[in-house]
Coordinates of C-alpha atoms and ligand atoms in Angstrom, one line a residue:
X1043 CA 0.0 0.0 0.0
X1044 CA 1.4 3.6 -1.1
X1045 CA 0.6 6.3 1.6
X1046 CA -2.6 7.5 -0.4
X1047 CA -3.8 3.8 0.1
X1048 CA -3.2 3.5 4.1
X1049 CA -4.8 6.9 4.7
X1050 CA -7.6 5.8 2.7
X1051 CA -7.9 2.5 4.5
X1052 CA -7.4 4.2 8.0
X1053 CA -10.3 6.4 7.3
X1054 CA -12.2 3.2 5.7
X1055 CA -11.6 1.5 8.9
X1056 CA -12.5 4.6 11.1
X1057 CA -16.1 4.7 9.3
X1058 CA -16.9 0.9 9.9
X1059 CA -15.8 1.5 13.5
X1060 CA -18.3 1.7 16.4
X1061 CA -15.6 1.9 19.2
X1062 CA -12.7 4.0 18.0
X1063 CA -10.5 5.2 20.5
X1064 CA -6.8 6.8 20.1
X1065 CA -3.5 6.0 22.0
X1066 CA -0.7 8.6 21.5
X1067 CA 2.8 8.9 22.4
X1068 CA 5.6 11.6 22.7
X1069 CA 5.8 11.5 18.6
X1070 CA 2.6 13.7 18.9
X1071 CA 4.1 16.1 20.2
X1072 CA 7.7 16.6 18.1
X1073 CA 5.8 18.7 15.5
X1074 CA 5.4 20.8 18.7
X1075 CA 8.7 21.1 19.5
X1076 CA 9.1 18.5 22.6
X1077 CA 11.2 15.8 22.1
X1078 CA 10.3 12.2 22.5
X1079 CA 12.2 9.8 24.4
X1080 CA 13.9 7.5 21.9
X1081 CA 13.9 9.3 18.3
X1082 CA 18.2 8.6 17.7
X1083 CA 19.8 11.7 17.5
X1084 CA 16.9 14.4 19.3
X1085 CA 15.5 11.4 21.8
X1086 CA 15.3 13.0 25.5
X1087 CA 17.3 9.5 26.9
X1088 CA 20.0 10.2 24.2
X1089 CA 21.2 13.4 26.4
X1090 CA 20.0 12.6 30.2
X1091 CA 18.2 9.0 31.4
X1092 CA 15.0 10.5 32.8
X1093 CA 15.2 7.5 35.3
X1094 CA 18.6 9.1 37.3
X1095 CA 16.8 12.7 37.0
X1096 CA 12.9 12.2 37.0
X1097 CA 11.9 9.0 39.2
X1098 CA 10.3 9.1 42.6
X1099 CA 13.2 8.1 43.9
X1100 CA 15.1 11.0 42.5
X1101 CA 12.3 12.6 44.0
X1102 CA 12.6 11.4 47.4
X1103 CA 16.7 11.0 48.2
X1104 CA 17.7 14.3 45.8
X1105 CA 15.2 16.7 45.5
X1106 CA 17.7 19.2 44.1
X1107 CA 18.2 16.8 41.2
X1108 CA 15.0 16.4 40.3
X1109 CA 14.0 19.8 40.6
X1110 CA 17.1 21.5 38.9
X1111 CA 17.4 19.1 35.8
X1112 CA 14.3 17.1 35.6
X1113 CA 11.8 19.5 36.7
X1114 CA 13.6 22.2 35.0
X1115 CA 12.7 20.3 31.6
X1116 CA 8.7 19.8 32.8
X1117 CA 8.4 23.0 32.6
X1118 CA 9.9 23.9 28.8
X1119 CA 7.2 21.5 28.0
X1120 CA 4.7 23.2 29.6
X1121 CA 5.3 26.2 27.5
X1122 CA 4.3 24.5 24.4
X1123 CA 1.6 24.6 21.7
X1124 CA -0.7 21.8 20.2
X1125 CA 0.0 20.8 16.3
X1126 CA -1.7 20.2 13.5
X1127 CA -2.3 16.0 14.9
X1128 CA -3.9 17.4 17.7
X1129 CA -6.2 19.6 16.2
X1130 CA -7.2 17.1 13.7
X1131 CA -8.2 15.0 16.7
X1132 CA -9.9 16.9 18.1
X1133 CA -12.1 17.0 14.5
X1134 CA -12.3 13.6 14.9
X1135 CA -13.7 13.9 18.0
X1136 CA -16.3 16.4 17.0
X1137 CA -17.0 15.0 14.1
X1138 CA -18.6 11.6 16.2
X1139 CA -16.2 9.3 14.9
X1140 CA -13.8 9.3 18.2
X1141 CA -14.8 7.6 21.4
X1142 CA -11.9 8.6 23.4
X1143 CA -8.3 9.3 24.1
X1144 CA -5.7 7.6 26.2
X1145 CA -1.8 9.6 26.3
X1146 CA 1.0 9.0 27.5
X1147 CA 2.0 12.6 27.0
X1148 CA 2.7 14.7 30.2
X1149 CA 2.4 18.2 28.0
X1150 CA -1.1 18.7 28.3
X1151 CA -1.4 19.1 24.3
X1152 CA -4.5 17.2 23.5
X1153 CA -6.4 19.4 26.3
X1154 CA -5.3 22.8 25.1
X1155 CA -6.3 21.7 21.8
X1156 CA -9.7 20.9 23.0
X1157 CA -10.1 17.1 22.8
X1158 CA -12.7 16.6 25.4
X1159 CA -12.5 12.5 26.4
X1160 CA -9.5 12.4 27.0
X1161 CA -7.4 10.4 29.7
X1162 CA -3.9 11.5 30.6
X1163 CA -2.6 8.3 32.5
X1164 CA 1.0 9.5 32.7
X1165 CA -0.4 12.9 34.4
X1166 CA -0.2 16.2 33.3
X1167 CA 1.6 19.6 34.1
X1168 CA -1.8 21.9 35.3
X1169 CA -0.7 20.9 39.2
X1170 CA 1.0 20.1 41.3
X1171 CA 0.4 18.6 45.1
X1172 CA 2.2 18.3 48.5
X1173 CA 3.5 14.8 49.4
X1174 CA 2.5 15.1 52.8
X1175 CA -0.9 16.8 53.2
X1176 CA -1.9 16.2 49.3
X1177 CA -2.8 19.7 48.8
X1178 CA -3.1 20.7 45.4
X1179 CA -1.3 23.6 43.9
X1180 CA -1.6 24.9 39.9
X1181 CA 1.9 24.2 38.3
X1182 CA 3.0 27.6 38.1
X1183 CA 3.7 27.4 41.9
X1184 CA 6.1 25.1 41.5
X1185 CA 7.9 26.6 38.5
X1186 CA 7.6 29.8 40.3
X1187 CA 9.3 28.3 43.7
X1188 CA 12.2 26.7 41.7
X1189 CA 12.7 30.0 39.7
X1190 CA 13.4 31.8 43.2
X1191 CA 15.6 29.1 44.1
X1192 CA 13.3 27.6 46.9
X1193 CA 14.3 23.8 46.3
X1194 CA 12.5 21.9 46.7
X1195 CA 9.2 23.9 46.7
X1196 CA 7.2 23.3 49.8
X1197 CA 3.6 23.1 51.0
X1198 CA 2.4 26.5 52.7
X1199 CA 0.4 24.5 54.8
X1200 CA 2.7 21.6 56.3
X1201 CA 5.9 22.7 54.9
X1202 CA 6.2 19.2 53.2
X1203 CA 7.2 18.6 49.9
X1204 CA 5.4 19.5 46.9
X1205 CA 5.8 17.3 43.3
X1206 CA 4.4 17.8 39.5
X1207 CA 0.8 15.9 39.0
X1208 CA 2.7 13.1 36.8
X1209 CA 3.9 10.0 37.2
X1210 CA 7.2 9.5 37.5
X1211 CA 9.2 6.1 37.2
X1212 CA 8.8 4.4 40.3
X1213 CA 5.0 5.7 41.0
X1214 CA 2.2 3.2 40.5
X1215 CA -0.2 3.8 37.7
X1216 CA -3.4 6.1 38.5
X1217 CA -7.0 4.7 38.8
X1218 CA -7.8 6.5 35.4
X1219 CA -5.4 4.1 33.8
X1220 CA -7.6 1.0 34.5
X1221 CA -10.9 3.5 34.5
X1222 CA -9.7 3.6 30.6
X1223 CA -8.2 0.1 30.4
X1224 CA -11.3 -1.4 31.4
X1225 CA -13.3 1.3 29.0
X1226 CA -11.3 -0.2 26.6
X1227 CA -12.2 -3.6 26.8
X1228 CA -15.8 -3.4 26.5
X1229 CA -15.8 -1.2 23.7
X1230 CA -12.5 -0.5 21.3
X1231 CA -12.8 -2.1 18.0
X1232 CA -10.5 0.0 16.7
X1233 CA -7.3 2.0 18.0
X1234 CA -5.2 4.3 16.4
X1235 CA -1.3 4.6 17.8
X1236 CA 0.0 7.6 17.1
X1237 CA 3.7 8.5 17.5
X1238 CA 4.6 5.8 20.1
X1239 CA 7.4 3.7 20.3
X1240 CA 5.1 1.2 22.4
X1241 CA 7.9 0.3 25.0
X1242 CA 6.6 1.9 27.8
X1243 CA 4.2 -1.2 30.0
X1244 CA 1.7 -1.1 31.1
X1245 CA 0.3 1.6 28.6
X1246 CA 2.4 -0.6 25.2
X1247 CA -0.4 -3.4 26.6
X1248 CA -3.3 -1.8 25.7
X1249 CA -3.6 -2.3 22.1
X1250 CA -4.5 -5.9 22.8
X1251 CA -7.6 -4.6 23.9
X1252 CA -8.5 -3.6 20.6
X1253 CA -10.4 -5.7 17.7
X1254 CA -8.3 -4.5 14.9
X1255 CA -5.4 -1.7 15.1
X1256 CA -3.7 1.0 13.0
X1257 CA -0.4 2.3 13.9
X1258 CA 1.1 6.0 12.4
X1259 CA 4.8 6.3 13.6
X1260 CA 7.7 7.0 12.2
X1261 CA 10.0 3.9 13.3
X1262 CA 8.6 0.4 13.7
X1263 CA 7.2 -0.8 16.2
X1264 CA 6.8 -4.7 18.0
X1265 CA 2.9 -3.8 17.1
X1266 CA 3.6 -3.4 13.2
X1267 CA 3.0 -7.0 12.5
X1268 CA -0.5 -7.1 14.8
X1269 CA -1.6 -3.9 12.9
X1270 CA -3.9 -3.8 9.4
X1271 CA -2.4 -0.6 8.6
X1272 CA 1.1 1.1 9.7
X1273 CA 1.7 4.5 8.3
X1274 CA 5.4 5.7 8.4
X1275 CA 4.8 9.1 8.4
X1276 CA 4.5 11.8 10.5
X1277 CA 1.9 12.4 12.9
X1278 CA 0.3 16.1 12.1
X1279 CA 0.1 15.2 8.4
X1280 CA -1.2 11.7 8.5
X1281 CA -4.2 12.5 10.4
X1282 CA -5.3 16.0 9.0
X1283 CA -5.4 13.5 5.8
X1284 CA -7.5 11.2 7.4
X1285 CA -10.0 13.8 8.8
X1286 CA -9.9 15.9 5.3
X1287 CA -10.9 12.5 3.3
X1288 CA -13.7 11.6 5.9
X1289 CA -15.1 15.4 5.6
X1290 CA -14.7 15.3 1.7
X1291 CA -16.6 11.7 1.9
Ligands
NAD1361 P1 8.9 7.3 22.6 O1 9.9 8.4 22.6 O2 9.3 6.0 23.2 O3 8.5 7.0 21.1 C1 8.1 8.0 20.3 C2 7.9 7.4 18.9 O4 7.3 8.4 18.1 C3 9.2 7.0 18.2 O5 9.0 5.6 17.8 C4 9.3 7.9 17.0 O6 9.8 7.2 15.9 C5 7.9 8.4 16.8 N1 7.8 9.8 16.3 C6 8.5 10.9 16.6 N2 8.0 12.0 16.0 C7 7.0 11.6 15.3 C8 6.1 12.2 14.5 N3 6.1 13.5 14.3 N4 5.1 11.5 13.9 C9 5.0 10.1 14.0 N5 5.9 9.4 14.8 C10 6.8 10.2 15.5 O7 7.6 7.8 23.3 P2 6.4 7.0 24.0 O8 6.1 5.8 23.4 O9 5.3 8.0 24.3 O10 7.0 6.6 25.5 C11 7.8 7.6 26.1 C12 7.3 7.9 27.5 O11 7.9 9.2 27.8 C13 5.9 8.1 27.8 O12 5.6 7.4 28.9 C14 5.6 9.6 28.0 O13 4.9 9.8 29.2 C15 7.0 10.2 28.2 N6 7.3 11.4 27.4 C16 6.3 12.4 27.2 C17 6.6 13.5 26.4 C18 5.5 14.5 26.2 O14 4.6 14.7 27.1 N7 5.4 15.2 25.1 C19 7.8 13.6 25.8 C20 8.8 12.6 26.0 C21 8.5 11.5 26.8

């Protein structure tokens, strides 16, 4: 199949679909400017292993690590806008076709974009909250707090801790993970992956969940094989082609 063909076949399979739901990855968000993880040459772990800066354990033992290096990147991605994917799926949404939403993304993009069913299961950077009372802060707090050198920021109520709203290597998974897991089973007949490498468990296991599965990423992935269509391409074009076909049809 040439690239007209998969396009044609993704919005083909889209249209047949009565439980089509999305899964994206970091490669959503490159056309924006953030980096994804494991692209060779601009990948985030080519320069610093988010594990030794951004874990809970980081967290926990070296606050001033995670806040100057690993927080310190949180919040240039905060700063960023959505692309030309995520407005298209959020045309996909309004347009009836798209149940739902699961990311892995921490950026917030899909949200500012406007997709409305959308579940962020790797968190997000709107808040923040205290480790020891749980009280929640908005994000700027914490970037504010860091940029006047109070590290790590702490709780005006109990003087604990606070941390970003996302979870970090080492943190368990939220309930909205298995909220859309379970979602998932009952009604996906069709996923789209968008710009994920699909290493990351337990998220890379949802795509069993699905009846049949399309893939659009720009290296392969251990789903290719599994998937009826896999479009190497990137992300912002693919899928304004897909909605401009299924408004032209
Ligand atoms: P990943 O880096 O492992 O994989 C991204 C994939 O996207 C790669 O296979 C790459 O080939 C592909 N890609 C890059 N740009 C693309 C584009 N424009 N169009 C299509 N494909 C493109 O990312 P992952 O699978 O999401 O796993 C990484 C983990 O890192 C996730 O858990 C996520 O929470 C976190 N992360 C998030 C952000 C973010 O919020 N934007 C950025 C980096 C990492």
């Amino acid at each position: 199949m040439d690239y007209a063909e998969q396009i044609e076949r993704i919005a083909g399979l889209i249209q047949e679909s009565t439980g089509f739901y999305v899964l994206t990855g970091a490669g959503m968000s490159t056309e924006s400017g953030i980096p994804d993880f494991r692209t060779p040459g601009t990948g985030m772990w080519e320069n610093v292993d988010p594990i030794k800066t951004s874990s809970v354990e980081v967290l926990r033992e070296n606050p001033r690590l995670f806040y100057e290096v690993g927080f310190t990147r949180f919040a240039s991605i905060a700063m960023a806008e959505p692309n030309d994917g995520h407005h298209a799926l959020v045309r996909l949404e309004k347009m009836g076709y798209l149940k739902g939403m699961v990311t892995q993304n921490i950026d917030g993009l899909h949200v500012k974009a406007g997709s409305k069913k959308i579940w962020e299961v790797h968190g997000h950077l709107r808040s923040g909250y205290c480790m020891g009372c749980r009280k929640g802060y908005p994000f700027e707090t914490l970037v504010h707090q860091v940029e006047l050198k109070r590290i790590p920021p702490v709780c005006h109520n109990c003087f604990d801790m606070l941390r970003p709203h996302v979870v970090l290597f080492g943190d368990p998974m939220p309930p909205l993970f298995f909220e859309a897991e379970s979602v998932l089973q009952a009604n996906c007949d069709l996923m789209l992956v968008a710009g994920s490498s699909l290493v990351v468990y337990p998220v890379a296991y949802l795509p069993q969940l699905a009846r049949r599965l399309a893939i659009i990423n720009l290296e392969p992935t251990e789903y290719d094989d599994a998937a009826e269509v896999v479009v190497r391409e990137k992300c912002g074009r693919a899928l304004t082609d897909i909605v401009r076909l299924l408004e032209n049809s």
